[in-house]
Structure formats: structure tokens, C-alpha cells
Amino acid sequence: MRYDFCPKATGGAGMRRNGSSSHYASVNRSEVPQGRKGKHRRAVADILSDLSKLNDRQAVKIPLSGLNGEKMQNLRSALNRVTREKKIPVVTSSDEKFLYVWRADVPGSAGAAE
């Protein structure tokens, strides 16, 4: 695996720990941003908002052309992280033009509403 940044630290504040050289700079934990605010945050929030307004037999249909060059897999991963964290079971599917997202069926409820 190759990295595009300098593999060895060359001095400076926070570059040494207990007398041994470190590969990366260190910071106080109080300076570390908390939480993820990635580039898919708005899209994921919009998908979850739309999903909350649908009935159990509907899905959100997201045009892949509207992702502005972003990969569908990255949006799907971001959505997966958020829905697992919020314990919202969803299913996704896609074709060449759209990503589809819907709430997963609750086990044991299949056919109950029919």
C-alpha cells in the first residue's frame, strides 16, 4: 500500500512521544472534531426525511445523475452508517439510473397488513 504523504516525521511540536519518533503529528483530544460531517450528510438526511413520509410499500427513488459525480457506493455506505447508528432497517437496490431505498420489513409482519 502506498501513501501520498511523508512517511517519517521530521521534528516539530507533538512529533515525538516517550522519546521515540512518531509517523504522524499529535493533537490534544479536545481539539479533535467529534462526529462525521461528510459530503453525503445532506443527501442522507434528505433520503431519511423522504423515507419517513412514505408508506411501507413505497421506496425513495434517487436519480444517479443527481449525485454530481459522486459514486453511488459511497452514498450507500454513508446511508448504511447512519441507518445502523439510528437503528433504522433499510434495504437498497439500484439499476443503471436510480438508487432505491425503502424500510425493511419487520420480521414476523409479512402479510399482516394484507
PDB file of N, CA, C and O in Angstrom, residues 16-75:
ATOM      1  N   ARG A  16       7.122  13.735  18.733  1.00  0.00           N
ATOM      2  CA  ARG A  16       7.811  12.691  19.480  1.00  0.00           C
ATOM      3  C   ARG A  16       6.974  12.307  20.696  1.00  0.00           C
ATOM      4  O   ARG A  16       6.339  13.133  21.317  1.00  0.00           O
ATOM      5  N   ARG A  17       7.015  11.022  21.000  1.00  0.00           N
ATOM      6  CA  ARG A  17       6.248  10.528  22.138  1.00  0.00           C
ATOM      7  C   ARG A  17       7.132   9.562  22.913  1.00  0.00           C
ATOM      8  O   ARG A  17       7.611   8.585  22.346  1.00  0.00           O
ATOM      9  N   ASN A  18       7.349   9.821  24.164  1.00  0.00           N
ATOM     10  CA  ASN A  18       8.175   8.976  25.016  1.00  0.00           C
ATOM     11  C   ASN A  18       9.543   8.696  24.403  1.00  0.00           C
ATOM     12  O   ASN A  18      10.064   7.594  24.493  1.00  0.00           O
ATOM     13  N   GLY A  19      10.138   9.677  23.739  1.00  0.00           N
ATOM     14  CA  GLY A  19      11.471   9.521  23.188  1.00  0.00           C
ATOM     15  C   GLY A  19      11.539   8.790  21.860  1.00  0.00           C
ATOM     16  O   GLY A  19      12.587   8.713  21.265  1.00  0.00           O
ATOM     17  N   SER A  20      10.480   8.206  21.377  1.00  0.00           N
ATOM     18  CA  SER A  20      10.518   7.515  20.086  1.00  0.00           C
ATOM     19  C   SER A  20       9.839   8.382  19.034  1.00  0.00           C
ATOM     20  O   SER A  20       8.907   9.100  19.321  1.00  0.00           O
ATOM     21  N   SER A  21      10.330   8.291  17.807  1.00  0.00           N
ATOM     22  CA  SER A  21       9.740   9.122  16.753  1.00  0.00           C
ATOM     23  C   SER A  21       8.392   8.537  16.339  1.00  0.00           C
ATOM     24  O   SER A  21       8.195   7.335  16.315  1.00  0.00           O
ATOM     25  N   SER A  22       7.481   9.423  16.006  1.00  0.00           N
ATOM     26  CA  SER A  22       6.143   9.040  15.540  1.00  0.00           C
ATOM     27  C   SER A  22       6.048   9.271  14.048  1.00  0.00           C
ATOM     28  O   SER A  22       6.796  10.059  13.480  1.00  0.00           O
ATOM     29  N   HIS A  23       5.129   8.608  13.427  1.00  0.00           N
ATOM     30  CA  HIS A  23       4.909   8.803  11.998  1.00  0.00           C
ATOM     31  C   HIS A  23       4.017  10.004  11.711  1.00  0.00           C
ATOM     32  O   HIS A  23       4.059  10.562  10.628  1.00  0.00           O
ATOM     33  N   TYR A  24       3.192  10.390  12.657  1.00  0.00           N
ATOM     34  CA  TYR A  24       2.230  11.464  12.444  1.00  0.00           C
ATOM     35  C   TYR A  24       2.246  12.436  13.615  1.00  0.00           C
ATOM     36  O   TYR A  24       2.665  12.105  14.720  1.00  0.00           O
ATOM     37  N   ALA A  25       1.728  13.634  13.370  1.00  0.00           N
ATOM     38  CA  ALA A  25       1.626  14.644  14.413  1.00  0.00           C
ATOM     39  C   ALA A  25       0.549  14.254  15.415  1.00  0.00           C
ATOM     40  O   ALA A  25      -0.361  13.498  15.098  1.00  0.00           O
ATOM     41  N   SER A  26       0.651  14.777  16.618  1.00  0.00           N
ATOM     42  CA  SER A  26      -0.369  14.520  17.633  1.00  0.00           C
ATOM     43  C   SER A  26      -1.049  15.830  18.005  1.00  0.00           C
ATOM     44  O   SER A  26      -0.489  16.914  17.826  1.00  0.00           O
ATOM     45  N   VAL A  27      -2.290  15.714  18.487  1.00  0.00           N
ATOM     46  CA  VAL A  27      -3.052  16.873  18.961  1.00  0.00           C
ATOM     47  C   VAL A  27      -3.752  16.477  20.245  1.00  0.00           C
ATOM     48  O   VAL A  27      -3.944  15.292  20.534  1.00  0.00           O
ATOM     49  N   ASN A  28      -4.153  17.465  21.004  1.00  0.00           N
ATOM     50  CA  ASN A  28      -4.953  17.184  22.193  1.00  0.00           C
ATOM     51  C   ASN A  28      -6.322  16.714  21.761  1.00  0.00           C
ATOM     52  O   ASN A  28      -6.883  17.212  20.780  1.00  0.00           O
ATOM     53  N   ARG A  29      -6.868  15.763  22.476  1.00  0.00           N
ATOM     54  CA  ARG A  29      -8.174  15.222  22.106  1.00  0.00           C
ATOM     55  C   ARG A  29      -9.261  16.283  22.111  1.00  0.00           C
ATOM     56  O   ARG A  29     -10.226  16.183  21.360  1.00  0.00           O
ATOM     57  N   SER A  30      -9.108  17.308  22.931  1.00  0.00           N
ATOM     58  CA  SER A  30     -10.113  18.378  22.967  1.00  0.00           C
ATOM     59  C   SER A  30     -10.163  19.146  21.647  1.00  0.00           C
ATOM     60  O   SER A  30     -11.143  19.820  21.353  1.00  0.00           O
ATOM     61  N   GLU A  31      -9.116  19.048  20.830  1.00  0.00           N
ATOM     62  CA  GLU A  31      -9.073  19.735  19.539  1.00  0.00           C
ATOM     63  C   GLU A  31      -9.625  18.891  18.393  1.00  0.00           C
ATOM     64  O   GLU A  31      -9.768  19.368  17.276  1.00  0.00           O
ATOM     65  N   VAL A  32      -9.938  17.630  18.660  1.00  0.00           N
ATOM     66  CA  VAL A  32     -10.402  16.720  17.614  1.00  0.00           C
ATOM     67  C   VAL A  32     -11.893  16.919  17.379  1.00  0.00           C
ATOM     68  O   VAL A  32     -12.686  16.866  18.317  1.00  0.00           O
ATOM     69  N   PRO A  33     -12.306  17.164  16.120  1.00  0.00           N
ATOM     70  CA  PRO A  33     -13.741  17.313  15.841  1.00  0.00           C
ATOM     71  C   PRO A  33     -14.479  16.012  16.140  1.00  0.00           C
ATOM     72  O   PRO A  33     -13.974  14.928  15.864  1.00  0.00           O
ATOM     73  N   GLN A  34     -15.661  16.126  16.691  1.00  0.00           N
ATOM     74  CA  GLN A  34     -16.468  14.962  17.047  1.00  0.00           C
ATOM     75  C   GLN A  34     -17.562  14.761  16.021  1.00  0.00           C
ATOM     76  O   GLN A  34     -18.208  15.706  15.602  1.00  0.00           O
ATOM     77  N   GLY A  35     -17.766  13.511  15.628  1.00  0.00           N
ATOM     78  CA  GLY A  35     -18.843  13.185  14.696  1.00  0.00           C
ATOM     79  C   GLY A  35     -18.397  13.312  13.252  1.00  0.00           C
ATOM     80  O   GLY A  35     -17.389  13.912  12.931  1.00  0.00           O
ATOM     81  N   ARG A  36     -19.181  12.697  12.386  1.00  0.00           N
ATOM     82  CA  ARG A  36     -18.906  12.737  10.954  1.00  0.00           C
ATOM     83  C   ARG A  36     -19.777  13.799  10.302  1.00  0.00           C
ATOM     84  O   ARG A  36     -20.972  13.820  10.498  1.00  0.00           O
ATOM     85  N   LYS A  37     -19.163  14.636   9.542  1.00  0.00           N
ATOM     86  CA  LYS A  37     -19.911  15.609   8.750  1.00  0.00           C
ATOM     87  C   LYS A  37     -19.391  15.523   7.327  1.00  0.00           C
ATOM     88  O   LYS A  37     -18.854  16.465   6.782  1.00  0.00           O
ATOM     89  N   GLY A  38     -19.543  14.334   6.762  1.00  0.00           N
ATOM     90  CA  GLY A  38     -19.026  14.076   5.423  1.00  0.00           C
ATOM     91  C   GLY A  38     -19.855  14.744   4.341  1.00  0.00           C
ATOM     92  O   GLY A  38     -20.901  15.349   4.592  1.00  0.00           O
ATOM     93  N   LYS A  39     -19.384  14.598   3.117  1.00  0.00           N
ATOM     94  CA  LYS A  39     -20.034  15.260   1.990  1.00  0.00           C
ATOM     95  C   LYS A  39     -21.386  14.664   1.638  1.00  0.00           C
ATOM     96  O   LYS A  39     -22.159  15.274   0.929  1.00  0.00           O
ATOM     97  N   HIS A  40     -21.715  13.480   2.158  1.00  0.00           N
ATOM     98  CA  HIS A  40     -23.008  12.860   1.865  1.00  0.00           C
ATOM     99  C   HIS A  40     -24.043  13.149   2.949  1.00  0.00           C
ATOM    100  O   HIS A  40     -25.161  12.662   2.884  1.00  0.00           O
ATOM    101  N   ARG A  41     -23.679  13.946   3.911  1.00  0.00           N
ATOM    102  CA  ARG A  41     -24.556  14.214   5.061  1.00  0.00           C
ATOM    103  C   ARG A  41     -25.924  14.762   4.629  1.00  0.00           C
ATOM    104  O   ARG A  41     -26.958  14.295   5.077  1.00  0.00           O
ATOM    105  N   ARG A  42     -25.922  15.737   3.751  1.00  0.00           N
ATOM    106  CA  ARG A  42     -27.176  16.360   3.306  1.00  0.00           C
ATOM    107  C   ARG A  42     -28.039  15.364   2.528  1.00  0.00           C
ATOM    108  O   ARG A  42     -29.247  15.267   2.747  1.00  0.00           O
ATOM    109  N   ALA A  43     -27.410  14.604   1.625  1.00  0.00           N
ATOM    110  CA  ALA A  43     -28.161  13.634   0.825  1.00  0.00           C
ATOM    111  C   ALA A  43     -28.774  12.560   1.718  1.00  0.00           C
ATOM    112  O   ALA A  43     -29.938  12.191   1.545  1.00  0.00           O
ATOM    113  N   VAL A  44     -28.016  12.076   2.699  1.00  0.00           N
ATOM    114  CA  VAL A  44     -28.530  11.053   3.615  1.00  0.00           C
ATOM    115  C   VAL A  44     -29.685  11.614   4.435  1.00  0.00           C
ATOM    116  O   VAL A  44     -30.715  10.954   4.602  1.00  0.00           O
ATOM    117  N   ALA A  45     -29.551  12.838   4.920  1.00  0.00           N
ATOM    118  CA  ALA A  45     -30.633  13.467   5.686  1.00  0.00           C
ATOM    119  C   ALA A  45     -31.887  13.615   4.829  1.00  0.00           C
ATOM    120  O   ALA A  45     -33.005  13.359   5.294  1.00  0.00           O
ATOM    121  N   ASP A  46     -31.716  14.005   3.573  1.00  0.00           N
ATOM    122  CA  ASP A  46     -32.857  14.148   2.664  1.00  0.00           C
ATOM    123  C   ASP A  46     -33.530  12.800   2.391  1.00  0.00           C
ATOM    124  O   ASP A  46     -34.759  12.700   2.366  1.00  0.00           O
ATOM    125  N   ILE A  47     -32.720  11.755   2.196  1.00  0.00           N
ATOM    126  CA  ILE A  47     -33.273  10.422   1.952  1.00  0.00           C
ATOM    127  C   ILE A  47     -34.079   9.959   3.155  1.00  0.00           C
ATOM    128  O   ILE A  47     -35.201   9.465   3.019  1.00  0.00           O
ATOM    129  N   LEU A  48     -33.527  10.118   4.360  1.00  0.00           N
ATOM    130  CA  LEU A  48     -34.235   9.683   5.570  1.00  0.00           C
ATOM    131  C   LEU A  48     -35.503  10.495   5.793  1.00  0.00           C
ATOM    132  O   LEU A  48     -36.520   9.949   6.237  1.00  0.00           O
ATOM    133  N   SER A  49     -35.463  11.768   5.465  1.00  0.00           N
ATOM    134  CA  SER A  49     -36.658  12.604   5.590  1.00  0.00           C
ATOM    135  C   SER A  49     -37.751  12.114   4.646  1.00  0.00           C
ATOM    136  O   SER A  49     -38.911  11.955   5.047  1.00  0.00           O
ATOM    137  N   ASP A  50     -37.376  11.866   3.390  1.00  0.00           N
ATOM    138  CA  ASP A  50     -38.349  11.373   2.410  1.00  0.00           C
ATOM    139  C   ASP A  50     -38.869   9.994   2.818  1.00  0.00           C
ATOM    140  O   ASP A  50     -40.065   9.709   2.693  1.00  0.00           O
ATOM    141  N   LEU A  51     -37.981   9.155   3.304  1.00  0.00           N
ATOM    142  CA  LEU A  51     -38.356   7.800   3.700  1.00  0.00           C
ATOM    143  C   LEU A  51     -39.387   7.811   4.830  1.00  0.00           C
ATOM    144  O   LEU A  51     -40.312   7.002   4.844  1.00  0.00           O
ATOM    145  N   SER A  52     -39.253   8.765   5.740  1.00  0.00           N
ATOM    146  CA  SER A  52     -40.181   8.837   6.872  1.00  0.00           C
ATOM    147  C   SER A  52     -41.594   9.228   6.439  1.00  0.00           C
ATOM    148  O   SER A  52     -42.555   8.998   7.170  1.00  0.00           O
ATOM    149  N   LYS A  53     -41.745   9.796   5.242  1.00  0.00           N
ATOM    150  CA  LYS A  53     -43.050  10.234   4.744  1.00  0.00           C
ATOM    151  C   LYS A  53     -43.761   9.189   3.892  1.00  0.00           C
ATOM    152  O   LYS A  53     -44.889   9.402   3.469  1.00  0.00           O
ATOM    153  N   LEU A  54     -43.075   8.066   3.635  1.00  0.00           N
ATOM    154  CA  LEU A  54     -43.646   7.045   2.754  1.00  0.00           C
ATOM    155  C   LEU A  54     -44.361   5.955   3.535  1.00  0.00           C
ATOM    156  O   LEU A  54     -44.059   5.717   4.705  1.00  0.00           O
ATOM    157  N   ASN A  55     -45.270   5.271   2.856  1.00  0.00           N
ATOM    158  CA  ASN A  55     -45.895   4.113   3.491  1.00  0.00           C
ATOM    159  C   ASN A  55     -44.979   2.905   3.326  1.00  0.00           C
ATOM    160  O   ASN A  55     -43.947   2.980   2.646  1.00  0.00           O
ATOM    161  N   ASP A  56     -45.350   1.790   3.925  1.00  0.00           N
ATOM    162  CA  ASP A  56     -44.499   0.596   3.941  1.00  0.00           C
ATOM    163  C   ASP A  56     -44.283  -0.030   2.569  1.00  0.00           C
ATOM    164  O   ASP A  56     -43.403  -0.867   2.400  1.00  0.00           O
ATOM    165  N   ARG A  57     -45.088   0.333   1.594  1.00  0.00           N
ATOM    166  CA  ARG A  57     -44.977  -0.263   0.260  1.00  0.00           C
ATOM    167  C   ARG A  57     -44.314   0.666  -0.753  1.00  0.00           C
ATOM    168  O   ARG A  57     -44.374   0.416  -1.946  1.00  0.00           O
ATOM    169  N   GLN A  58     -43.701   1.741  -0.283  1.00  0.00           N
ATOM    170  CA  GLN A  58     -43.063   2.696  -1.177  1.00  0.00           C
ATOM    171  C   GLN A  58     -41.558   2.750  -0.925  1.00  0.00           C
ATOM    172  O   GLN A  58     -41.086   2.387   0.151  1.00  0.00           O
ATOM    173  N   ALA A  59     -40.828   3.239  -1.928  1.00  0.00           N
ATOM    174  CA  ALA A  59     -39.376   3.408  -1.836  1.00  0.00           C
ATOM    175  C   ALA A  59     -38.999   4.803  -2.330  1.00  0.00           C
ATOM    176  O   ALA A  59     -39.693   5.389  -3.155  1.00  0.00           O
ATOM    177  N   VAL A  60     -37.904   5.299  -1.836  1.00  0.00           N
ATOM    178  CA  VAL A  60     -37.339   6.549  -2.334  1.00  0.00           C
ATOM    179  C   VAL A  60     -36.538   6.206  -3.590  1.00  0.00           C
ATOM    180  O   VAL A  60     -35.781   5.233  -3.606  1.00  0.00           O
ATOM    181  N   LYS A  61     -36.720   7.002  -4.653  1.00  0.00           N
ATOM    182  CA  LYS A  61     -36.056   6.768  -5.942  1.00  0.00           C
ATOM    183  C   LYS A  61     -35.102   7.933  -6.202  1.00  0.00           C
ATOM    184  O   LYS A  61     -35.524   9.046  -6.476  1.00  0.00           O
ATOM    185  N   ILE A  62     -33.791   7.661  -6.068  1.00  0.00           N
ATOM    186  CA  ILE A  62     -32.773   8.703  -6.186  1.00  0.00           C
ATOM    187  C   ILE A  62     -32.088   8.590  -7.545  1.00  0.00           C
ATOM    188  O   ILE A  62     -31.469   7.567  -7.843  1.00  0.00           O
ATOM    189  N   PRO A  63     -32.169   9.633  -8.378  1.00  0.00           N
ATOM    190  CA  PRO A  63     -31.510   9.568  -9.686  1.00  0.00           C
ATOM    191  C   PRO A  63     -29.988   9.636  -9.530  1.00  0.00           C
ATOM    192  O   PRO A  63     -29.460  10.521  -8.869  1.00  0.00           O
ATOM    193  N   LEU A  64     -29.293   8.686 -10.128  1.00  0.00           N
ATOM    194  CA  LEU A  64     -27.835   8.658 -10.043  1.00  0.00           C
ATOM    195  C   LEU A  64     -27.211   9.854 -10.750  1.00  0.00           C
ATOM    196  O   LEU A  64     -26.128  10.305 -10.389  1.00  0.00           O
ATOM    197  N   SER A  65     -27.922  10.403 -11.726  1.00  0.00           N
ATOM    198  CA  SER A  65     -27.418  11.582 -12.436  1.00  0.00           C
ATOM    199  C   SER A  65     -27.357  12.801 -11.518  1.00  0.00           C
ATOM    200  O   SER A  65     -26.637  13.752 -11.804  1.00  0.00           O
ATOM    201  N   GLY A  66     -28.095  12.775 -10.414  1.00  0.00           N
ATOM    202  CA  GLY A  66     -28.102  13.891  -9.478  1.00  0.00           C
ATOM    203  C   GLY A  66     -27.035  13.808  -8.398  1.00  0.00           C
ATOM    204  O   GLY A  66     -26.995  14.646  -7.502  1.00  0.00           O
ATOM    205  N   LEU A  67     -26.141  12.823  -8.487  1.00  0.00           N
ATOM    206  CA  LEU A  67     -25.101  12.663  -7.462  1.00  0.00           C
ATOM    207  C   LEU A  67     -23.870  13.514  -7.737  1.00  0.00           C
ATOM    208  O   LEU A  67     -22.895  13.448  -6.984  1.00  0.00           O
ATOM    209  N   ASN A  68     -23.904  14.315  -8.776  1.00  0.00           N
ATOM    210  CA  ASN A  68     -22.808  15.238  -9.105  1.00  0.00           C
ATOM    211  C   ASN A  68     -21.445  14.567  -9.134  1.00  0.00           C
ATOM    212  O   ASN A  68     -20.479  15.043  -8.543  1.00  0.00           O
ATOM    213  N   GLY A  69     -21.370  13.423  -9.781  1.00  0.00           N
ATOM    214  CA  GLY A  69     -20.094  12.738  -9.937  1.00  0.00           C
ATOM    215  C   GLY A  69     -19.692  11.848  -8.778  1.00  0.00           C
ATOM    216  O   GLY A  69     -18.687  11.151  -8.850  1.00  0.00           O
ATOM    217  N   GLU A  70     -20.429  11.883  -7.694  1.00  0.00           N
ATOM    218  CA  GLU A  70     -20.122  11.019  -6.552  1.00  0.00           C
ATOM    219  C   GLU A  70     -20.511   9.590  -6.884  1.00  0.00           C
ATOM    220  O   GLU A  70     -21.445   9.351  -7.641  1.00  0.00           O
ATOM    221  N   LYS A  71     -19.827   8.655  -6.286  1.00  0.00           N
ATOM    222  CA  LYS A  71     -20.136   7.252  -6.527  1.00  0.00           C
ATOM    223  C   LYS A  71     -21.333   6.826  -5.699  1.00  0.00           C
ATOM    224  O   LYS A  71     -21.452   7.184  -4.525  1.00  0.00           O
ATOM    225  N   MET A  72     -22.214   6.072  -6.329  1.00  0.00           N
ATOM    226  CA  MET A  72     -23.393   5.561  -5.640  1.00  0.00           C
ATOM    227  C   MET A  72     -22.984   4.731  -4.428  1.00  0.00           C
ATOM    228  O   MET A  72     -23.614   4.791  -3.375  1.00  0.00           O
ATOM    229  N   GLN A  73     -21.893   3.969  -4.543  1.00  0.00           N
ATOM    230  CA  GLN A  73     -21.444   3.116  -3.444  1.00  0.00           C
ATOM    231  C   GLN A  73     -21.082   3.937  -2.214  1.00  0.00           C
ATOM    232  O   GLN A  73     -21.328   3.510  -1.081  1.00  0.00           O
ATOM    233  N   ASN A  74     -20.520   5.120  -2.413  1.00  0.00           N
ATOM    234  CA  ASN A  74     -20.161   5.973  -1.280  1.00  0.00           C
ATOM    235  C   ASN A  74     -21.401   6.519  -0.585  1.00  0.00           C
ATOM    236  O   ASN A  74     -21.453   6.602   0.647  1.00  0.00           O
ATOM    237  N   LEU A  75     -22.411   6.901  -1.361  1.00  0.00           N
ATOM    238  CA  LEU A  75     -23.669   7.362  -0.774  1.00  0.00           C
ATOM    239  C   LEU A  75     -24.337   6.215  -0.023  1.00  0.00           C
ATOM    240  O   LEU A  75     -24.815   6.389   1.096  1.00  0.00           O
TER     241      LEU A  75
END
